[in-house]
CSV table of C-alpha atoms and ligand atoms in Angstrom, one decimal:
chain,number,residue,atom,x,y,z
A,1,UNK,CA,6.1,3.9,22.1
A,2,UNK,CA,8.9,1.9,23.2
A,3,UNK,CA,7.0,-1.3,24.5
A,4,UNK,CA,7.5,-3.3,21.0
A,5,UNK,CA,10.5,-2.9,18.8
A,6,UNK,CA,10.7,-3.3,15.4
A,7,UNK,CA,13.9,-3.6,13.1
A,8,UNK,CA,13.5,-4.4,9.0
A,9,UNK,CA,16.2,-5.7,7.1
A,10,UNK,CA,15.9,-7.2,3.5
A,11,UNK,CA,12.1,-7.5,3.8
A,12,UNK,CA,12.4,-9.6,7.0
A,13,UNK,CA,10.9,-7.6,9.8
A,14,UNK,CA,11.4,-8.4,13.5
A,15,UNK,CA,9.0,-7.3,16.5
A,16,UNK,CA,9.8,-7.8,19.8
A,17,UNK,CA,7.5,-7.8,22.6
A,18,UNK,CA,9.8,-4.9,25.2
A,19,UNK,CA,8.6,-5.7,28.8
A,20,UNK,CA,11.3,-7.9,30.1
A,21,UNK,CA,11.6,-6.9,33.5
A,22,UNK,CA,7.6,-8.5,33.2
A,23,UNK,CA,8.6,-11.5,31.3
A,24,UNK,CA,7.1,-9.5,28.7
A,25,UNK,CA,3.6,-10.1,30.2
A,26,UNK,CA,0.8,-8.0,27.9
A,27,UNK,CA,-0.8,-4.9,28.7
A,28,UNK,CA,-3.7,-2.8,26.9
A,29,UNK,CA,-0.7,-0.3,26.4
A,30,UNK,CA,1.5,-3.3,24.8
A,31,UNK,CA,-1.6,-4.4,22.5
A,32,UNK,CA,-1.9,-1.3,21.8
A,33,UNK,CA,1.8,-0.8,20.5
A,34,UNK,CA,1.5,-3.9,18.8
A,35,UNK,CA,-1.8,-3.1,16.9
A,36,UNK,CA,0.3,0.4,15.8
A,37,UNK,CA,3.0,-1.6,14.3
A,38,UNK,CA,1.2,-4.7,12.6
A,39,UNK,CA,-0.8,-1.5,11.2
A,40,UNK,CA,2.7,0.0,10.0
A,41,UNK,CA,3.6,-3.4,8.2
A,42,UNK,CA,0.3,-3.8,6.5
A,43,UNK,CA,0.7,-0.1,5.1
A,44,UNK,CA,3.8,-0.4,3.4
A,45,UNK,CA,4.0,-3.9,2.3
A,46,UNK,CA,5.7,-3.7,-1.3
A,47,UNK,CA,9.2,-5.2,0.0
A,48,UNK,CA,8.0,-6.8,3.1
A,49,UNK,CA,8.5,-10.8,2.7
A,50,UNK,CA,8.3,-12.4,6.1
A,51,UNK,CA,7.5,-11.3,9.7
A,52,UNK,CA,9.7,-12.9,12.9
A,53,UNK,CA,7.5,-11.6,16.3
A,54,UNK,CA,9.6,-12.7,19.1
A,55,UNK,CA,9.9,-11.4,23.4
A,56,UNK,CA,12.9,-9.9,24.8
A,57,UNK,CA,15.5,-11.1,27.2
A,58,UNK,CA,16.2,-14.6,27.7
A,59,UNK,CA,13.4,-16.2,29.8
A,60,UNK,CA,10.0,-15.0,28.1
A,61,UNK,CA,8.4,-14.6,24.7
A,62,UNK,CA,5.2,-13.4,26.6
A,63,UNK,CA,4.4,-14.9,30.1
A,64,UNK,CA,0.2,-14.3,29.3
A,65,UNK,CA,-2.0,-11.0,29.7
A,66,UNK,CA,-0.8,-9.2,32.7
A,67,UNK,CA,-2.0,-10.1,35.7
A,68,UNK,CA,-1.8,-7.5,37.9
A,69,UNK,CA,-3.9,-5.5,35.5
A,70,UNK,CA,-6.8,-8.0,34.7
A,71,UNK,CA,-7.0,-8.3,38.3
A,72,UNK,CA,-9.3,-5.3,38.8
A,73,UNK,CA,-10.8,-5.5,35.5
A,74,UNK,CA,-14.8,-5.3,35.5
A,75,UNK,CA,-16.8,-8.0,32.8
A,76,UNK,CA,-17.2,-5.2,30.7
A,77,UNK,CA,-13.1,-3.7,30.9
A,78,UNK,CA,-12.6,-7.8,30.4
A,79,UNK,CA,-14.3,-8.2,27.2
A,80,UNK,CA,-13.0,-5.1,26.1
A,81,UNK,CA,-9.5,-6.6,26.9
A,82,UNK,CA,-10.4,-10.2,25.4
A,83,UNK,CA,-12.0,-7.9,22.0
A,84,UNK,CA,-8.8,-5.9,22.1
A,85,UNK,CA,-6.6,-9.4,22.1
A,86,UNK,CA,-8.9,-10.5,19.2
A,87,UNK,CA,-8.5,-7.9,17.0
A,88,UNK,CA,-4.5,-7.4,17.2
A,89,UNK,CA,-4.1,-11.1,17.0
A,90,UNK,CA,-6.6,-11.3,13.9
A,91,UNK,CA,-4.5,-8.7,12.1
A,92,UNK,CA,-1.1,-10.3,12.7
A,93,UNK,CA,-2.5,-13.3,11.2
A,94,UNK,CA,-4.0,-11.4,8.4
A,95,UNK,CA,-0.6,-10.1,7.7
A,96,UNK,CA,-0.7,-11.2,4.1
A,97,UNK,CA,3.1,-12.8,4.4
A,98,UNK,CA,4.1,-15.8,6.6
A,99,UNK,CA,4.2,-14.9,10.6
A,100,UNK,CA,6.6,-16.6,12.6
A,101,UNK,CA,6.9,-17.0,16.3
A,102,UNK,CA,10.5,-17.3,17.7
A,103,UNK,CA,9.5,-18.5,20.9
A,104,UNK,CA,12.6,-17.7,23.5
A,105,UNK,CA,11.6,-18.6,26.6
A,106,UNK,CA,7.4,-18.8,28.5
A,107,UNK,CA,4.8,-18.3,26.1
A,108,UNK,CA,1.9,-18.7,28.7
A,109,UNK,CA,-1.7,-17.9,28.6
A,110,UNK,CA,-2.1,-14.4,26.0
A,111,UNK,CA,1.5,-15.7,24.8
A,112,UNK,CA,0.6,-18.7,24.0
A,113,UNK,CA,-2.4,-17.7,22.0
A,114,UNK,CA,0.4,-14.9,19.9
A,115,UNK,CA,2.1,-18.0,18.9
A,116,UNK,CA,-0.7,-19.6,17.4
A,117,UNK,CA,-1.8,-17.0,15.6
A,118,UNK,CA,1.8,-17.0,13.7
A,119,UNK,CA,1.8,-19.2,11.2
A,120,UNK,CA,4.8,-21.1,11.7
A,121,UNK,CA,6.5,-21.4,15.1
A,122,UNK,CA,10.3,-22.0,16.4
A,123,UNK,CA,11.1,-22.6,19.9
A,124,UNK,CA,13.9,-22.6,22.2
A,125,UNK,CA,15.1,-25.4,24.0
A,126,UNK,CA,14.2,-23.6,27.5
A,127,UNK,CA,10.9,-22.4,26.2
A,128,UNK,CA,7.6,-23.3,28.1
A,129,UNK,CA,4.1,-23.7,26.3
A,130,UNK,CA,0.8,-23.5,28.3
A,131,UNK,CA,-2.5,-22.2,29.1
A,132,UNK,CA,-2.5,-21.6,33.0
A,133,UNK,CA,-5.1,-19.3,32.7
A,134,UNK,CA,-8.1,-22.0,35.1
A,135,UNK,CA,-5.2,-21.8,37.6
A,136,UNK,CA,-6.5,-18.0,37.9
A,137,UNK,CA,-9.9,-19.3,37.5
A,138,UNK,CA,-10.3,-18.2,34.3
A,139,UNK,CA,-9.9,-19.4,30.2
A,140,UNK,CA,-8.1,-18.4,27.7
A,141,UNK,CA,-9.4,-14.9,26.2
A,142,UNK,CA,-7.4,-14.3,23.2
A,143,UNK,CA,-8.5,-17.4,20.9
A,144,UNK,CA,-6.8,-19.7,22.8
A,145,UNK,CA,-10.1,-21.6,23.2
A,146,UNK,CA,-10.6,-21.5,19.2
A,147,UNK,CA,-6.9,-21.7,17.7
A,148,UNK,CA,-5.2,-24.1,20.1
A,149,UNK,CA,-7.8,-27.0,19.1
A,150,UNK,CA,-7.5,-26.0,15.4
A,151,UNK,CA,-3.5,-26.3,15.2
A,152,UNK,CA,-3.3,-29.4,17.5
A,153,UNK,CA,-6.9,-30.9,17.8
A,154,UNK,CA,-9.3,-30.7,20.6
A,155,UNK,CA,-8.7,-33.5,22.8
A,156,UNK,CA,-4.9,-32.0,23.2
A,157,UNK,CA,-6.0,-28.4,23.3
A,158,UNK,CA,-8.3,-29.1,25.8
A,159,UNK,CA,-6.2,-31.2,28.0
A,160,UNK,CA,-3.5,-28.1,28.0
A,161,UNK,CA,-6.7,-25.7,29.0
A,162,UNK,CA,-7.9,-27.6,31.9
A,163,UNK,CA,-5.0,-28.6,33.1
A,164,UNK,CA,-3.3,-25.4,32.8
A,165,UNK,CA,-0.1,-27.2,32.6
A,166,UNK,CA,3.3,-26.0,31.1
A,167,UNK,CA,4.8,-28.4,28.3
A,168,UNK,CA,8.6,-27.7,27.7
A,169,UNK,CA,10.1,-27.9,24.1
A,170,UNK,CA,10.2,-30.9,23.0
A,171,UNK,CA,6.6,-31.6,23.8
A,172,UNK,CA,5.2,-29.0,22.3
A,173,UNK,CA,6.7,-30.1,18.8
A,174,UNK,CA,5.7,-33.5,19.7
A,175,UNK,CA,1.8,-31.8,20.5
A,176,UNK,CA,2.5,-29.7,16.8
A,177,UNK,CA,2.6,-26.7,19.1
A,178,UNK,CA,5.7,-25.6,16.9
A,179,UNK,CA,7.8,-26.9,14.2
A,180,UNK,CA,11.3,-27.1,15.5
A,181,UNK,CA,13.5,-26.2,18.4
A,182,UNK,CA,17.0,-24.9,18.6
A,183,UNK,CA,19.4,-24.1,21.3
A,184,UNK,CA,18.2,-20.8,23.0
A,185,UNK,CA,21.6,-19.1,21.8
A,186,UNK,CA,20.9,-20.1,18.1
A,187,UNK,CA,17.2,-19.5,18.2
A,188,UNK,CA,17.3,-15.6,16.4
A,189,UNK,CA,20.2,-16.5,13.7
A,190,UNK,CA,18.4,-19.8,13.0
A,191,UNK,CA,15.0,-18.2,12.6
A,192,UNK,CA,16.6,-15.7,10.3
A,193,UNK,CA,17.5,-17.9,8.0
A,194,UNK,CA,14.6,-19.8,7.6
A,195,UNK,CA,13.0,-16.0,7.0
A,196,UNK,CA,15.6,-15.7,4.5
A,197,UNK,CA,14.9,-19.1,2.9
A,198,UNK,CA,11.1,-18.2,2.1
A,199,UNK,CA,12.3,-14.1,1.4
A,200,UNK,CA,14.4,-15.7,-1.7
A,201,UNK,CA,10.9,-17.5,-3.3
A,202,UNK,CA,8.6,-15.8,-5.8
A,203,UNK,CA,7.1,-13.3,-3.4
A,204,UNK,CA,3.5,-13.3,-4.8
A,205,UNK,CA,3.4,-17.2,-5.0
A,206,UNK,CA,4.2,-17.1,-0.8
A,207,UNK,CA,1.1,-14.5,-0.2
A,208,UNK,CA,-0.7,-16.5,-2.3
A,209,UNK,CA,0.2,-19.6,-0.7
A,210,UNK,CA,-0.7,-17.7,2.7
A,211,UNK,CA,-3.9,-16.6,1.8
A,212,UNK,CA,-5.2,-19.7,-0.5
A,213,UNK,CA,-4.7,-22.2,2.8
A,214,UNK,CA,-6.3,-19.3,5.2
A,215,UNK,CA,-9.3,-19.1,3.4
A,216,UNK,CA,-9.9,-22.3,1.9
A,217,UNK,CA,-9.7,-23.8,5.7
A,218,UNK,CA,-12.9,-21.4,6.7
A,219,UNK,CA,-15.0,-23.7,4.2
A,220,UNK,CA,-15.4,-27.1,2.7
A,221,UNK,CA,-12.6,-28.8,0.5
A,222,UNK,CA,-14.3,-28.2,-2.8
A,223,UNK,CA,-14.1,-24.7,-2.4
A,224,UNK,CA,-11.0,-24.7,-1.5
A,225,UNK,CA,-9.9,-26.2,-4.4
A,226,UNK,CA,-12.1,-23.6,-6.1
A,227,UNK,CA,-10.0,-21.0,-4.4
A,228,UNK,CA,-6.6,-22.5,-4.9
A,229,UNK,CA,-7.3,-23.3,-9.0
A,230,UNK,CA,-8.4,-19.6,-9.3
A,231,UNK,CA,-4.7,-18.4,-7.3
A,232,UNK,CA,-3.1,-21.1,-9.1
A,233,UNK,CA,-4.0,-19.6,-12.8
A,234,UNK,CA,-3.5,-16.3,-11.5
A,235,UNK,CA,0.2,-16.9,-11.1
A,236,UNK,CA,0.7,-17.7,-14.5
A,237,UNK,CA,-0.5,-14.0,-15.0
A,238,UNK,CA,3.2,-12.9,-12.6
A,239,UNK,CA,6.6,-12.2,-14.3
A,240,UNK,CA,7.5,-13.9,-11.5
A,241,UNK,CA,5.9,-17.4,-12.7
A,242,UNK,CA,7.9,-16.8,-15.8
A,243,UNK,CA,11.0,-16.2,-14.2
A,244,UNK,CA,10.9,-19.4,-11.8
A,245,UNK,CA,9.9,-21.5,-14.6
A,246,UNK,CA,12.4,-20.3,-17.2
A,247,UNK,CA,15.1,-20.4,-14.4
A,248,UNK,CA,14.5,-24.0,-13.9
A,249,UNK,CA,14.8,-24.7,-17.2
A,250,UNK,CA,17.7,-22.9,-18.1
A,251,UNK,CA,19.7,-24.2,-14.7
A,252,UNK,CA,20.2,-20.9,-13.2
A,253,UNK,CA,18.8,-18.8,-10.1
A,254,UNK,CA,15.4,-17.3,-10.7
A,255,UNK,CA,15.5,-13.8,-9.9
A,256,UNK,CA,12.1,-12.5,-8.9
A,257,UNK,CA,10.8,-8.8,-8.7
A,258,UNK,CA,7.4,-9.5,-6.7
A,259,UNK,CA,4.7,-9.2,-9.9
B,1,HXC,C1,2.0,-9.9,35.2
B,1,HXC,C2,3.9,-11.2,35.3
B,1,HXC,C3,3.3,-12.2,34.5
B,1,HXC,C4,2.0,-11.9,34.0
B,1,HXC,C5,5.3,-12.8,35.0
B,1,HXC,N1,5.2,-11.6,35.6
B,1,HXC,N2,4.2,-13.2,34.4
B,1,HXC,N3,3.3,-10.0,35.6
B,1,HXC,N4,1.4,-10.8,34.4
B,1,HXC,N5,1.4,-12.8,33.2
B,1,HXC,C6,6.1,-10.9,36.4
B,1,HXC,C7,6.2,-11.4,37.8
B,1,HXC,O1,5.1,-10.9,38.6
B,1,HXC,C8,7.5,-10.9,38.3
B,1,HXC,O2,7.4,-9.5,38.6
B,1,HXC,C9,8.4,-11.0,37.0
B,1,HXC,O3,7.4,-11.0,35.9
B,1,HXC,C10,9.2,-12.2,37.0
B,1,HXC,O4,8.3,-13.4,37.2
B,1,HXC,P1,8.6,-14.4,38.3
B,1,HXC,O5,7.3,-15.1,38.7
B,1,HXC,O6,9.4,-13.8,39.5
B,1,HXC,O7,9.6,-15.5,37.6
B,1,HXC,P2,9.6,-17.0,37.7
B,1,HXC,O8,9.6,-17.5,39.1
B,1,HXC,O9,10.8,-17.4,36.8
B,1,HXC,O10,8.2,-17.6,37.0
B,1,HXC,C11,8.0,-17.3,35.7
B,1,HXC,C12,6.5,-17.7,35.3
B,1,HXC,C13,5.6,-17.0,36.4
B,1,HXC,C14,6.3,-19.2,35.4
B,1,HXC,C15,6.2,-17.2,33.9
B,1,HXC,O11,5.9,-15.6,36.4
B,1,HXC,C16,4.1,-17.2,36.0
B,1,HXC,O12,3.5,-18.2,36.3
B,1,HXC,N6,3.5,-16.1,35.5
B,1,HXC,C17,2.1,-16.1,35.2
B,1,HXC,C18,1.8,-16.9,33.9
B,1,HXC,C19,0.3,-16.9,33.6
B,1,HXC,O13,-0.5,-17.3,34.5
B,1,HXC,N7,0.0,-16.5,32.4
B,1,HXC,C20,-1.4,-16.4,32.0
B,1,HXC,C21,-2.0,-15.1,32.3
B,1,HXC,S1,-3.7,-15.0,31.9
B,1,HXC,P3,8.0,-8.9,40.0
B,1,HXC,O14,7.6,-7.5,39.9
B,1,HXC,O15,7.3,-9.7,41.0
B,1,HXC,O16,9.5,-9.2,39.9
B,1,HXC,C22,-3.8,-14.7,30.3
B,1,HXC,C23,-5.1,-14.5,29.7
B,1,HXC,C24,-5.1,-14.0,28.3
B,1,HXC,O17,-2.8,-14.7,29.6
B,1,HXC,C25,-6.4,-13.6,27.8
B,1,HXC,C26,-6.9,-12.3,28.4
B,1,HXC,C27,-8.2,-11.8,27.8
């Protein structure tokens, strides 16, 4: 169990992907890891605030599915792989706290698709977005074809999956691919503190925040707005609520205790 790391400080937890001698390319065995520790984090999430997945080394947040071992695969081993993909990906996303990719280098194909399902995304300035995966003749196979025309729209999603080509940094936060980009060197202490920026809000108002967009963008705008009046009230039920709203008025720091 040594193929993704994880390190939690102050409620800020950081994975990273640990196969850099294979640009940290994914295996079943890395899924695998991954699904173990997403697992971990759900189970024990009274003081966890905000989640920072990121690859190791300097050259690859995740360089795609691994190729040498999709190359024997079977149709039936290859939905098992693209199910597999799905269901790891769908829990970090349902990780009721906000996600955030630190992209450090290629995030290609499979790595590409585990950036979009964080929910916000950094890069560095070397880093490299794409879905190569029709050079192989094949598509994407972990949501890529679903979550990479919801975040940037379809006409640019699908000119980046039949094209398979690689955008660098500053296009892909031109395409909305991520949010900002930082010199590779400051990439980790800069995401860090925007993890500590959303650690110090009211905690339950940030899950709720999470979930209230999620589900409100699976249905139509009215019932969204149903969902978010309902969280919206709810909060007024939190200490928390209290606390932010007294601190304001008094001119002082709220401190918040997560209820
Ligand atoms: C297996 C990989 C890999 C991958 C890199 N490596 N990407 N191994 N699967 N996806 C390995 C290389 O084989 C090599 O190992 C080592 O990492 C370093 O890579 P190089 O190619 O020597 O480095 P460089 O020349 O800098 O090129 C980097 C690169 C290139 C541009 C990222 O490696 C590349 O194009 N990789 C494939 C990217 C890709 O097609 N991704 C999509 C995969 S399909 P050795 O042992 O030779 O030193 C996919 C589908 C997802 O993701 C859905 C599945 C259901």
């Amino acid at each position: 169990m040594d193929l993704v790391k994880v390190t939690c400080t102050d409620g800020i937890a950081w994975m990273e992907i640990h196969r850099p001698k294979a640009m940290n390319a994914l295996t079943q065995a890395v899924l695998t890891e991954l699904e173990v520790e997403i697992a971990s984090l759900a189970a024990d999430l009274a003081d966890l605030r905000v989640v920072v997945l990121t690859g190791a080394g300097e050259k690859a947040f995740v360089a795609g599915a691994d190729i040498r071992e999709m190359a024997t695969m079977t149709p039936a081993e290859a939905a098992a792989f693209s199910a597999l993909g799905h269901r790891v990906l769908g829990a970090l996303e349902a990780l009721p706290v906000p996600v955030i990719a630190a992209v450090n280098g290629f995030a290609l194909g499979g790595g590409c698709e585990l950036a979009l399902a964080c929910d916000l995304v950094y890069a560095a300035e070397n880093a490299r977005f794409g879905q190569p995966e029709v050079k192989l003749g094949l598509i994407p196979g972990f949501g890529g074809t679903q979550r990479l025309a919801r975040r940037i729209g379809p006409m640019r999603a699908l000119d980046l999956v039949v094209t398979g080509r690689m955008v660098g940094a500053a296009e892909a936060r031109s395409l909305g691919l991520c949010l900002d980009v930082f010199p590779a060197d400051e990439l980790k202490s800069r995401v860090q503190t925007i993890a500590e920026g959303i650690a110090a809000m009211g905690p339950v108002a940030v899950r709720a925040a999470k979930a209230t967009q999620a589900r409100g963008l699976d249905g139509p705008l009215a019932t969204g707005n149903a969902l978010e009046r309902d969280a919206f009230a709810l909060l007024f039920a939190t200490s928390d609520a209290r606390e932010g709203m007294a601190a304001f008025t008094e001119k002082r720091d709220p401190v918040f205790q997560g209820r």
